[in-house]
Coordinates of C-alpha atoms and ligand atoms in Angstrom, one line a residue:
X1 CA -95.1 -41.8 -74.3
X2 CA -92.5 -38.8 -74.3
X3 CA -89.7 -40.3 -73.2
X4 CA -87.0 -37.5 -72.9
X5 CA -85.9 -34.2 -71.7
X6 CA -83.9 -31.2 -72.4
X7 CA -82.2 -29.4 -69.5
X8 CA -80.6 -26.2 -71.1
X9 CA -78.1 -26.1 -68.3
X10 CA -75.2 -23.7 -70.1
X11 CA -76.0 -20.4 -68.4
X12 CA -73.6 -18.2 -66.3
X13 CA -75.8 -18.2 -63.2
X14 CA -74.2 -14.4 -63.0
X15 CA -76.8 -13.3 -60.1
X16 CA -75.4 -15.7 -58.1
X17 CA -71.7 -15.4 -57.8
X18 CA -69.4 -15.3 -56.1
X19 CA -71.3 -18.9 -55.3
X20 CA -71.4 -19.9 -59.3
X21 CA -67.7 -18.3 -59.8
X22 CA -66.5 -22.5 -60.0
X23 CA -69.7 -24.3 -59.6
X24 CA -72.6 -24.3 -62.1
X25 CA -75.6 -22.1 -60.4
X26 CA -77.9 -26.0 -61.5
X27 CA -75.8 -27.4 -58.5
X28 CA -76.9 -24.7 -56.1
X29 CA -78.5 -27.1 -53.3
X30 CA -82.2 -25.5 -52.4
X31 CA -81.9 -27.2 -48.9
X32 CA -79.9 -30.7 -49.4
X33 CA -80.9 -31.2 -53.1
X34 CA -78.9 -29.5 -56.3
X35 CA -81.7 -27.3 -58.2
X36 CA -81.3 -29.6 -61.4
X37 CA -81.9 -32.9 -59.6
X38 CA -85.4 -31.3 -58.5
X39 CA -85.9 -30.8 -62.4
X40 CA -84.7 -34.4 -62.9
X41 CA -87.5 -35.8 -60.8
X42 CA -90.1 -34.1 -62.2
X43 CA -89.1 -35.2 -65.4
X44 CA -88.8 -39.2 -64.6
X45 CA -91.9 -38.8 -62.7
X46 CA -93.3 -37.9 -65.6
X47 CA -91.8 -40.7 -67.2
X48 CA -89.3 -39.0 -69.4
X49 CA -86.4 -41.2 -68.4
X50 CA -83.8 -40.3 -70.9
X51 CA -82.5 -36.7 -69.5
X52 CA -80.5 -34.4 -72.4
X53 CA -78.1 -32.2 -70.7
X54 CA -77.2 -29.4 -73.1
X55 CA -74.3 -28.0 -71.1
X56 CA -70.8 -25.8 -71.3
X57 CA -67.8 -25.3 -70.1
X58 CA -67.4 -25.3 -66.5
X59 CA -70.4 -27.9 -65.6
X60 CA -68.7 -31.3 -65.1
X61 CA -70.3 -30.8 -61.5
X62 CA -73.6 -31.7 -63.2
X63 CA -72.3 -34.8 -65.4
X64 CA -70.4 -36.1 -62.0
X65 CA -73.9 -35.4 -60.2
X66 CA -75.6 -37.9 -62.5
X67 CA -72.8 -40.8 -62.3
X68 CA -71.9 -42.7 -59.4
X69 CA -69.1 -42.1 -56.9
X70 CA -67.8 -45.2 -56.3
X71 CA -65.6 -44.2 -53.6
X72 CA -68.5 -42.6 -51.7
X73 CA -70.8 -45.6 -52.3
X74 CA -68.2 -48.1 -50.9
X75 CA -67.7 -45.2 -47.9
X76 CA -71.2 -44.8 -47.0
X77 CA -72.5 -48.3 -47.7
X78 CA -73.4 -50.4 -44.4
X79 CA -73.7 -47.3 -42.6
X80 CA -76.4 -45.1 -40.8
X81 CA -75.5 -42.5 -43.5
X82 CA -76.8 -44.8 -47.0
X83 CA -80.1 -43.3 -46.3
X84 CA -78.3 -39.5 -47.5
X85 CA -77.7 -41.2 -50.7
X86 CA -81.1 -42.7 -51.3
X87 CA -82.7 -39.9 -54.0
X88 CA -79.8 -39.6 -56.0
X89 CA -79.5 -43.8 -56.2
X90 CA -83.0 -43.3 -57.7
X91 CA -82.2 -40.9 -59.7
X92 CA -79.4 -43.2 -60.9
X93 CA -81.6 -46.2 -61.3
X94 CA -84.3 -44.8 -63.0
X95 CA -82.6 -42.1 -65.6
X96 CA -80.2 -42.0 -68.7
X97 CA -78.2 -39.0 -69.0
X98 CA -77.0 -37.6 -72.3
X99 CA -74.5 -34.5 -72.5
X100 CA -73.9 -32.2 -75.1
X101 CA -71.8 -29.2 -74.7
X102 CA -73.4 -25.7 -76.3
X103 CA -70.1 -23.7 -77.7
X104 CA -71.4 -20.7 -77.8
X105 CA -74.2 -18.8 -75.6
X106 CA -76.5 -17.5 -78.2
X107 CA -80.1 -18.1 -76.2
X108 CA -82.5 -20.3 -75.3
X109 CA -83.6 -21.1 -78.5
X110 CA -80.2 -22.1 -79.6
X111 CA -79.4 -23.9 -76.5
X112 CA -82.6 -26.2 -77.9
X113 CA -81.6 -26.4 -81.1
X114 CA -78.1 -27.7 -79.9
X115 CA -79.8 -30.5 -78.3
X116 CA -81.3 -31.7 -81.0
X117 CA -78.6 -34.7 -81.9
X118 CA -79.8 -36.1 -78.2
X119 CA -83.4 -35.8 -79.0
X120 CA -83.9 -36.4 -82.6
X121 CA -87.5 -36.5 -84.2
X122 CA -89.5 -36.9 -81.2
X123 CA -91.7 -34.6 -78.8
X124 CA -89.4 -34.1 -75.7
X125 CA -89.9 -32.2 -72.8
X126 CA -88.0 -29.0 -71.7
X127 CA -87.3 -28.3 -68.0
X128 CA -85.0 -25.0 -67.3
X129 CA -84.2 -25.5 -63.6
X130 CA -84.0 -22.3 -62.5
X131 CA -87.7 -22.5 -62.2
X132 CA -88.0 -24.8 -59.3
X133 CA -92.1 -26.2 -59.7
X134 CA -93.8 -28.3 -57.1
X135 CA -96.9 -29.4 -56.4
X136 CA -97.7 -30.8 -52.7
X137 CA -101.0 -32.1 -54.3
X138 CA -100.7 -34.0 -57.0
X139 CA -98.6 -34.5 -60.3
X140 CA -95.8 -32.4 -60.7
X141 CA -96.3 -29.5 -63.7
X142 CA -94.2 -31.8 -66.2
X143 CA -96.2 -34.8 -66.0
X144 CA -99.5 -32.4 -66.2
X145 CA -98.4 -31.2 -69.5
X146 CA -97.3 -34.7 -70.4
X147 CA -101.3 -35.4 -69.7
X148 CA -102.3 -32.8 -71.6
X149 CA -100.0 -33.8 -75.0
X150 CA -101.4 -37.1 -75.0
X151 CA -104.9 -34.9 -75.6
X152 CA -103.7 -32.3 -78.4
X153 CA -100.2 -33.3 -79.6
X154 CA -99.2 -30.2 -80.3
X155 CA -96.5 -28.0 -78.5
X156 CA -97.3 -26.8 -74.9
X157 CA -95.9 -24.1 -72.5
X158 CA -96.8 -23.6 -68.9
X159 CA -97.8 -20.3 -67.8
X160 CA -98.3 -18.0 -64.9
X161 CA -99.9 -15.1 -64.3
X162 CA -97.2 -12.7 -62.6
X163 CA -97.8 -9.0 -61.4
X164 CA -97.5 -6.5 -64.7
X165 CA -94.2 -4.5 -63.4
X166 CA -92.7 -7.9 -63.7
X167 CA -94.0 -9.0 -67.7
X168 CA -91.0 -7.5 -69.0
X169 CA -88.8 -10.6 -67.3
X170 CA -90.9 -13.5 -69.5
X171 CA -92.2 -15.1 -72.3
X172 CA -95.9 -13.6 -72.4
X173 CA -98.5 -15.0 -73.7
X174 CA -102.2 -14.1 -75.3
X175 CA -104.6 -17.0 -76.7
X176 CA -108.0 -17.9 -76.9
X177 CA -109.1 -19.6 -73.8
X178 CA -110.5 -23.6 -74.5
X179 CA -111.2 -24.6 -71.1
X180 CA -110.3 -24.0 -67.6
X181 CA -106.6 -23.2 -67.6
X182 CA -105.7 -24.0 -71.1
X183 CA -105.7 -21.4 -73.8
X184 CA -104.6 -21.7 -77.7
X185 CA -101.8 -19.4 -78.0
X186 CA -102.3 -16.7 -80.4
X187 CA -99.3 -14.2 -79.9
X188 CA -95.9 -14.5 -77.6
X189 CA -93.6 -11.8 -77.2
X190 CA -89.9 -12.3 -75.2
X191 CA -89.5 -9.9 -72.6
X192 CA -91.9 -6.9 -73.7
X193 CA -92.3 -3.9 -72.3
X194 CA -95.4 -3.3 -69.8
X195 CA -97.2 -1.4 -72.7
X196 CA -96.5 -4.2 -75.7
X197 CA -97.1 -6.9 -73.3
X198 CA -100.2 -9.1 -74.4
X199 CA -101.3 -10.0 -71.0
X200 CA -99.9 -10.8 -67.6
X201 CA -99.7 -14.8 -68.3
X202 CA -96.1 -15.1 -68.4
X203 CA -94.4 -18.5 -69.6
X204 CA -92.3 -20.7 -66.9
X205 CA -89.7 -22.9 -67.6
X206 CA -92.1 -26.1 -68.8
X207 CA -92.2 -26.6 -72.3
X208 CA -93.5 -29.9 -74.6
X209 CA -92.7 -29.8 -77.6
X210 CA -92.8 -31.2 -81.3
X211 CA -89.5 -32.0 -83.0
X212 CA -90.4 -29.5 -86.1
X213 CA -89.3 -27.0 -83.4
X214 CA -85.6 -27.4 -84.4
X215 CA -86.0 -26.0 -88.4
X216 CA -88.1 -23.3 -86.8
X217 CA -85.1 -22.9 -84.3
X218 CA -82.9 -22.9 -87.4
X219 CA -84.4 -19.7 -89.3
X220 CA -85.4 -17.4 -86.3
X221 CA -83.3 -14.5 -86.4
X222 CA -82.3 -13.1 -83.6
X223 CA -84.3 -11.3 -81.2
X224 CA -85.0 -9.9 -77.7
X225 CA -81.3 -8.9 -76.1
X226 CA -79.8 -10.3 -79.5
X227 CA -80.6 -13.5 -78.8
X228 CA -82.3 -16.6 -80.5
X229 CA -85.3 -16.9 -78.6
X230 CA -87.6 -20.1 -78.6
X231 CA -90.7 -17.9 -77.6
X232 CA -89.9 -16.9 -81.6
X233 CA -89.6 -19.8 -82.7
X234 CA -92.7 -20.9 -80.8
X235 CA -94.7 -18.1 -82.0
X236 CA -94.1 -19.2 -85.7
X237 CA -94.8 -22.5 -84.7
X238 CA -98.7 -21.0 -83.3
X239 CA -99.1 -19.4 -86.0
X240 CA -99.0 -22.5 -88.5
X241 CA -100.0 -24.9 -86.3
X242 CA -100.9 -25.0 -83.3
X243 CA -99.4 -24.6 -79.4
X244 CA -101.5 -24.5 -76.4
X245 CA -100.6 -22.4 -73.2
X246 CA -101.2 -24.1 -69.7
X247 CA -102.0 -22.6 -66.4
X248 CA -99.8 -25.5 -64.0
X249 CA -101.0 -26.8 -60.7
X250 CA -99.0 -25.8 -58.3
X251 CA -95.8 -23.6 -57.0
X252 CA -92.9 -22.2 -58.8
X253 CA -90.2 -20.7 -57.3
X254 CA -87.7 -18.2 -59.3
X255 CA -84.6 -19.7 -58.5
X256 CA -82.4 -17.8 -61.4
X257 CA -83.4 -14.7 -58.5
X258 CA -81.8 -14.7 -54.6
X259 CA -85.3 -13.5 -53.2
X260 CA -87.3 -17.0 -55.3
X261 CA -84.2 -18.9 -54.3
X262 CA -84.3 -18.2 -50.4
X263 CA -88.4 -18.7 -50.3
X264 CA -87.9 -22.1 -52.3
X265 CA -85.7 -23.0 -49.4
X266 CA -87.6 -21.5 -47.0
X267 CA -90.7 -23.7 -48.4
X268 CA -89.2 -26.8 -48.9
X269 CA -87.4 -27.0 -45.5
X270 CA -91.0 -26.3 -44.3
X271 CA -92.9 -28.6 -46.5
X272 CA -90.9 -31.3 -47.9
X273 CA -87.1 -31.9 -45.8
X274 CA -87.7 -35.0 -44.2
X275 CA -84.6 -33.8 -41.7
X276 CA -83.6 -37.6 -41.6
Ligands
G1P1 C1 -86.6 -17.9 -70.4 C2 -87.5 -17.8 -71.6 C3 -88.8 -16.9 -71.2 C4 -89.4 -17.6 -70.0 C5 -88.4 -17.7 -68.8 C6 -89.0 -18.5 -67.7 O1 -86.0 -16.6 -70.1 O2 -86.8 -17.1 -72.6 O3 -89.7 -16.9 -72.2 O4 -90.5 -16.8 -69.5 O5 -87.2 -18.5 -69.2 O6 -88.1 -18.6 -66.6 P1 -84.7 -16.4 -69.1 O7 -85.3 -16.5 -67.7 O8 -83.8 -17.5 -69.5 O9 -84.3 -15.0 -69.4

Protein backbone atom coordinates (compact mmCIF):
# COMPACT_ATOMS: atom_id res chain seq x y z
CA UNK A 1 0.00 0.00 0.00
CA UNK A 2 2.94 2.56 0.69
CA UNK A 3 4.61 2.46 -2.26
CA UNK A 4 7.73 4.74 -1.83
CA UNK A 5 10.73 5.75 -0.07
CA UNK A 6 12.91 8.53 0.97
CA UNK A 7 16.65 7.92 1.29
CA UNK A 8 18.09 11.25 2.82
CA UNK A 9 21.47 10.39 1.19
CA UNK A 10 23.16 14.26 1.26
CA UNK A 11 25.38 13.94 4.28
CA UNK A 12 29.19 14.42 4.48
CA UNK A 13 29.96 10.91 5.81
CA UNK A 14 32.84 13.19 7.73
CA UNK A 15 33.80 10.10 10.22
CA UNK A 16 34.76 8.28 7.44
CA UNK A 17 37.25 10.10 5.35
CA UNK A 18 39.65 9.97 3.94
CA UNK A 19 37.38 6.96 2.35
CA UNK A 20 34.21 9.47 1.74
CA UNK A 21 36.86 12.40 0.53
CA UNK A 22 35.34 11.39 -3.42
CA UNK A 23 32.84 8.73 -2.79
CA UNK A 24 29.54 9.16 -0.90
CA UNK A 25 30.02 7.31 2.67
CA UNK A 26 26.10 5.39 1.15
CA UNK A 27 28.49 3.61 -1.25
CA UNK A 28 30.77 2.32 1.51
CA UNK A 29 30.48 -1.59 0.63
CA UNK A 30 29.68 -3.50 4.27
CA UNK A 31 31.34 -6.69 2.73
CA UNK A 32 30.44 -6.74 -1.29
CA UNK A 33 27.21 -4.63 -0.96
CA UNK A 34 27.08 -0.51 -0.96
CA UNK A 35 25.31 0.48 2.51
CA UNK A 36 22.30 2.12 0.57
CA UNK A 37 21.59 -0.93 -1.66
CA UNK A 38 21.01 -2.84 1.79
CA UNK A 39 18.45 0.03 2.53
CA UNK A 40 17.01 -0.41 -0.93
CA UNK A 41 16.11 -4.01 -0.27
CA UNK A 42 14.55 -3.54 2.69
CA UNK A 43 12.51 -1.08 1.18
CA UNK A 44 11.21 -3.21 -2.02
CA UNK A 45 10.84 -5.98 0.22
CA UNK A 46 8.62 -4.17 1.84
CA UNK A 47 7.05 -3.30 -1.31
CA UNK A 48 7.92 0.27 -1.50
CA UNK A 49 9.18 0.13 -5.10
CA UNK A 50 9.56 3.66 -6.06
CA UNK A 51 12.87 4.76 -4.10
CA UNK A 52 13.34 8.90 -3.61
CA UNK A 53 16.90 9.73 -3.39
CA UNK A 54 17.25 13.10 -1.88
CA UNK A 55 20.90 13.67 -2.66
CA UNK A 56 23.85 16.51 -3.15
CA UNK A 57 26.70 17.29 -4.69
CA UNK A 58 29.26 14.74 -4.97
CA UNK A 59 26.86 11.53 -5.08
CA UNK A 60 26.50 10.54 -8.81
CA UNK A 61 28.18 7.22 -7.37
CA UNK A 62 24.67 6.50 -6.00
CA UNK A 63 22.49 7.50 -9.20
CA UNK A 64 25.15 5.35 -11.41
CA UNK A 65 24.61 2.53 -8.66
CA UNK A 66 20.93 2.38 -9.51
CA UNK A 67 21.32 2.49 -13.49
CA UNK A 68 22.74 -0.09 -15.57
CA UNK A 69 26.34 -0.32 -16.91
CA UNK A 70 25.92 -1.37 -20.07
CA UNK A 71 29.50 -1.96 -20.77
CA UNK A 72 29.78 -4.20 -17.70
CA UNK A 73 26.65 -6.13 -18.50
CA UNK A 74 27.82 -6.94 -22.08
CA UNK A 75 31.45 -7.77 -20.23
CA UNK A 76 30.21 -10.03 -17.69
CA UNK A 77 27.29 -11.52 -19.51
CA UNK A 78 27.87 -15.37 -20.58
CA UNK A 79 30.35 -15.66 -18.04
CA UNK A 80 31.02 -17.45 -14.65
CA UNK A 81 31.12 -13.89 -13.20
CA UNK A 82 26.94 -12.88 -14.11
CA UNK A 83 26.19 -14.37 -10.84
CA UNK A 84 28.37 -11.00 -9.05
CA UNK A 85 25.73 -9.00 -10.74
CA UNK A 86 22.66 -10.91 -9.69
CA UNK A 87 21.31 -8.45 -6.50
CA UNK A 88 21.91 -5.32 -8.14
CA UNK A 89 19.88 -6.80 -11.50
CA UNK A 90 17.11 -7.20 -8.97
CA UNK A 91 17.40 -4.31 -7.61
CA UNK A 92 17.13 -2.88 -11.08
CA UNK A 93 14.24 -4.93 -12.03
CA UNK A 94 12.15 -4.43 -9.18
CA UNK A 95 12.77 -0.52 -8.25
CA UNK A 96 12.24 3.08 -9.64
CA UNK A 97 14.63 5.60 -8.68
CA UNK A 98 13.89 9.26 -8.27
CA UNK A 99 16.70 11.96 -7.51
CA UNK A 100 16.49 15.21 -6.06
CA UNK A 101 19.45 17.19 -5.17
CA UNK A 102 19.16 19.00 -1.41
CA UNK A 103 21.16 22.58 -2.00
CA UNK A 104 21.85 23.20 1.13
CA UNK A 105 22.55 20.94 4.43
CA UNK A 106 20.11 22.32 6.89
CA UNK A 107 19.09 18.71 8.69
CA UNK A 108 17.15 15.91 8.61
CA UNK A 109 14.04 17.42 8.62
CA UNK A 110 14.83 19.59 5.72
CA UNK A 111 16.43 16.90 3.74
CA UNK A 112 12.54 15.38 4.08
CA UNK A 113 10.95 18.26 3.24
CA UNK A 114 13.10 18.56 0.03
CA UNK A 115 11.80 15.29 -1.01
CA UNK A 116 8.62 16.16 -0.96
CA UNK A 117 8.15 16.98 -4.98
CA UNK A 118 9.15 12.96 -5.33
CA UNK A 119 6.63 11.89 -2.81
CA UNK A 120 3.74 14.15 -2.90
CA UNK A 121 0.53 13.48 -0.69
CA UNK A 122 1.09 10.06 0.24
CA UNK A 123 2.57 8.09 3.42
CA UNK A 124 6.17 7.09 2.35
CA UNK A 125 8.67 5.34 4.10
CA UNK A 126 12.05 6.82 5.31
CA UNK A 127 15.23 4.72 5.42
CA UNK A 128 18.62 6.66 6.50
CA UNK A 129 21.21 3.97 5.56
CA UNK A 130 23.61 4.60 7.85
CA UNK A 131 21.55 2.41 10.06
CA UNK A 132 22.18 -0.88 8.45
CA UNK A 133 18.84 -3.22 10.06
CA UNK A 134 18.53 -6.89 9.53
CA UNK A 135 16.56 -9.41 10.65
CA UNK A 136 17.82 -13.26 10.03
CA UNK A 137 14.28 -14.21 11.16
CA UNK A 138 11.73 -12.76 9.53
CA UNK A 139 10.63 -9.37 7.81
CA UNK A 140 12.97 -6.85 7.62
CA UNK A 141 12.15 -3.65 10.24
CA UNK A 142 10.61 -1.63 7.14
CA UNK A 143 8.11 -4.03 6.06
CA UNK A 144 7.28 -4.57 10.08
CA UNK A 145 6.38 -0.95 10.27
CA UNK A 146 4.70 -1.18 6.91
CA UNK A 147 2.47 -3.95 8.85
CA UNK A 148 1.90 -2.04 11.55
CA UNK A 149 0.56 1.32 9.27
CA UNK A 150 -1.86 -0.69 7.62
CA UNK A 151 -3.25 -1.19 11.58
CA UNK A 152 -3.09 2.68 12.85
CA UNK A 153 -2.28 5.00 9.84
CA UNK A 154 -0.64 7.23 11.61
CA UNK A 155 3.16 8.09 11.52
CA UNK A 156 5.59 5.48 13.00
CA UNK A 157 9.32 5.46 14.17
CA UNK A 158 11.37 2.56 15.08
CA UNK A 159 13.14 2.56 18.28
CA UNK A 160 15.83 1.00 20.29
CA UNK A 161 16.70 0.93 23.55
CA UNK A 162 20.47 2.00 23.70
CA UNK A 163 22.77 2.34 26.96
CA UNK A 164 22.01 5.95 28.67
CA UNK A 165 25.76 7.49 28.12
CA UNK A 166 24.77 7.12 24.50
CA UNK A 167 20.85 9.01 24.53
CA UNK A 168 22.54 12.16 23.81
CA UNK A 169 23.34 10.63 19.99
CA UNK A 170 19.37 10.10 19.09
CA UNK A 171 15.97 10.91 18.73
CA UNK A 172 14.49 9.71 22.26
CA UNK A 173 11.43 8.87 22.78
CA UNK A 174 8.66 8.59 25.94
CA UNK A 175 4.95 7.24 25.17
CA UNK A 176 2.42 5.34 26.65
CA UNK A 177 2.94 1.71 26.05
CA UNK A 178 -0.25 -0.14 23.84
CA UNK A 179 0.97 -3.49 23.52
CA UNK A 180 4.16 -5.43 23.38
CA UNK A 181 6.72 -3.26 21.60
CA UNK A 182 4.54 -0.44 20.47
CA UNK A 183 4.10 2.70 22.50
CA UNK A 184 1.98 5.99 21.56
CA UNK A 185 4.60 8.69 21.55
CA UNK A 186 4.03 11.35 23.99
CA UNK A 187 7.31 13.48 24.00
CA UNK A 188 10.59 13.31 21.56
CA UNK A 189 13.62 15.25 22.17
CA UNK A 190 16.81 15.39 19.44
CA UNK A 191 19.92 14.63 20.97
CA UNK A 192 19.22 15.47 24.89
CA UNK A 193 21.44 15.47 27.42
CA UNK A 194 21.48 12.26 29.86
CA UNK A 195 19.48 14.38 32.48
CA UNK A 196 16.58 15.79 29.93
CA UNK A 197 16.47 12.53 28.12
CA UNK A 198 12.84 10.97 28.46
CA UNK A 199 14.01 7.39 28.46
CA UNK A 200 16.65 5.25 26.97
CA UNK A 201 14.36 4.28 23.72
CA UNK A 202 16.24 5.93 21.15
CA UNK A 203 14.81 6.37 17.47
CA UNK A 204 16.67 4.45 14.46
CA UNK A 205 16.65 5.34 11.08
CA UNK A 206 12.93 3.78 10.18
CA UNK A 207 10.39 6.23 9.85
CA UNK A 208 6.49 5.90 8.15
CA UNK A 209 5.04 8.62 7.75
CA UNK A 210 1.96 10.82 6.72
CA UNK A 211 2.39 13.39 4.03
CA UNK A 212 1.04 16.38 6.50
CA UNK A 213 4.64 15.91 7.82
CA UNK A 214 6.00 18.33 5.12
CA UNK A 215 3.77 21.73 6.44
CA UNK A 216 4.91 20.61 9.87
CA UNK A 217 8.51 20.38 8.25
CA UNK A 218 7.80 23.79 6.84
CA UNK A 219 7.24 25.82 10.23
CA UNK A 220 9.72 23.95 12.67
CA UNK A 221 12.32 26.40 13.59
CA UNK A 222 15.39 25.34 14.02
CA UNK A 223 16.63 23.18 16.62
CA UNK A 224 19.24 20.79 18.17
CA UNK A 225 22.88 21.85 16.61
CA UNK A 226 20.95 24.59 14.55
CA UNK A 227 19.31 22.34 12.61
CA UNK A 228 15.64 21.48 11.26
CA UNK A 229 15.01 18.44 12.90
CA UNK A 230 12.11 15.95 11.96
CA UNK A 231 12.05 14.49 15.68
CA UNK A 232 10.40 18.43 15.87
CA UNK A 233 8.49 18.16 13.45
CA UNK A 234 7.34 14.74 14.61
CA UNK A 235 6.72 15.80 18.09
CA UNK A 236 4.20 18.45 16.85
CA UNK A 237 2.75 15.99 14.69
CA UNK A 238 2.16 13.57 18.34
CA UNK A 239 0.98 16.06 19.82
CA UNK A 240 -2.11 16.73 17.42
CA UNK A 241 -2.46 13.62 16.25
CA UNK A 242 -1.07 10.79 16.66
CA UNK A 243 2.56 8.74 16.07
CA UNK A 244 3.24 5.45 17.42
CA UNK A 245 6.94 4.33 18.42
CA UNK A 246 8.04 0.67 17.49
CA UNK A 247 10.46 -1.57 19.18
CA UNK A 248 11.86 -3.50 15.58
CA UNK A 249 12.74 -7.17 15.30
CA UNK A 250 15.86 -7.54 14.76
CA UNK A 251 19.62 -6.04 14.41
CA UNK A 252 20.88 -2.61 13.62
CA UNK A 253 24.17 -1.78 13.02
CA UNK A 254 25.52 2.03 13.45
CA UNK A 255 27.21 2.35 10.28
CA UNK A 256 27.44 6.47 10.31
CA UNK A 257 30.29 4.98 13.35
CA UNK A 258 33.80 2.83 12.33
CA UNK A 259 33.19 0.49 15.43
CA UNK A 260 29.00 -0.37 14.10
CA UNK A 261 30.49 -0.37 10.64
CA UNK A 262 33.30 -3.00 11.16
CA UNK A 263 30.75 -5.36 13.42
CA UNK A 264 28.07 -4.98 10.48
CA UNK A 265 30.81 -6.46 8.38
CA UNK A 266 32.03 -8.67 10.76
CA UNK A 267 28.17 -10.01 11.09
CA UNK A 268 27.17 -10.18 7.72
CA UNK A 269 30.37 -11.99 6.36
CA UNK A 270 29.45 -14.36 9.21
CA UNK A 271 25.75 -14.62 8.60
CA UNK A 272 24.74 -13.69 5.35
CA UNK A 273 27.99 -13.55 2.43
CA UNK A 274 27.17 -16.35 0.38
CA UNK A 275 31.20 -16.28 -0.70
CA UNK A 276 30.02 -17.40 -4.28
C1 LIG B 1 19.15 11.11 12.97
C2 LIG B 1 17.90 11.59 13.69
C3 LIG B 1 17.83 11.00 15.09
C4 LIG B 1 17.92 9.50 15.03
C5 LIG B 1 19.18 9.06 14.23
C6 LIG B 1 19.18 7.56 14.01
O1 LIG B 1 20.28 11.66 13.61
O2 LIG B 1 17.90 13.02 13.73
O3 LIG B 1 16.64 11.37 15.72
O4 LIG B 1 17.97 8.97 16.34
O5 LIG B 1 19.24 9.68 12.95
O6 LIG B 1 20.34 7.13 13.38
P1 LIG B 1 21.77 11.68 12.94
O7 LIG B 1 22.34 10.31 13.18
O8 LIG B 1 21.58 12.00 11.50
O9 LIG B 1 22.51 12.74 13.69
Amino acid sequence: MIKKCLFPVAGYGTRFLPATKSMPKEMLPVVNKPLVQYGVEEAIEAGMTTCAMVTGRGKRAIADHFDINYELEHQIQGTGKEIYLESIRNVLDQGTFTMVRQREMKGLGHAILTGESLIGNEPFGVILSDDLCINPEGDGVLAQMAALYRQFRCSIVAIQEVPEDEVHKYGVIAGEPMKEGLYRVESMVEKPSKEDAPSNLAIIGRYILTPDIFDIIRTTEPGANGEIQLTDALMKQAQMGCVMAYKFKGRRFDCGSVPGFVEATNYVFENIYGGY
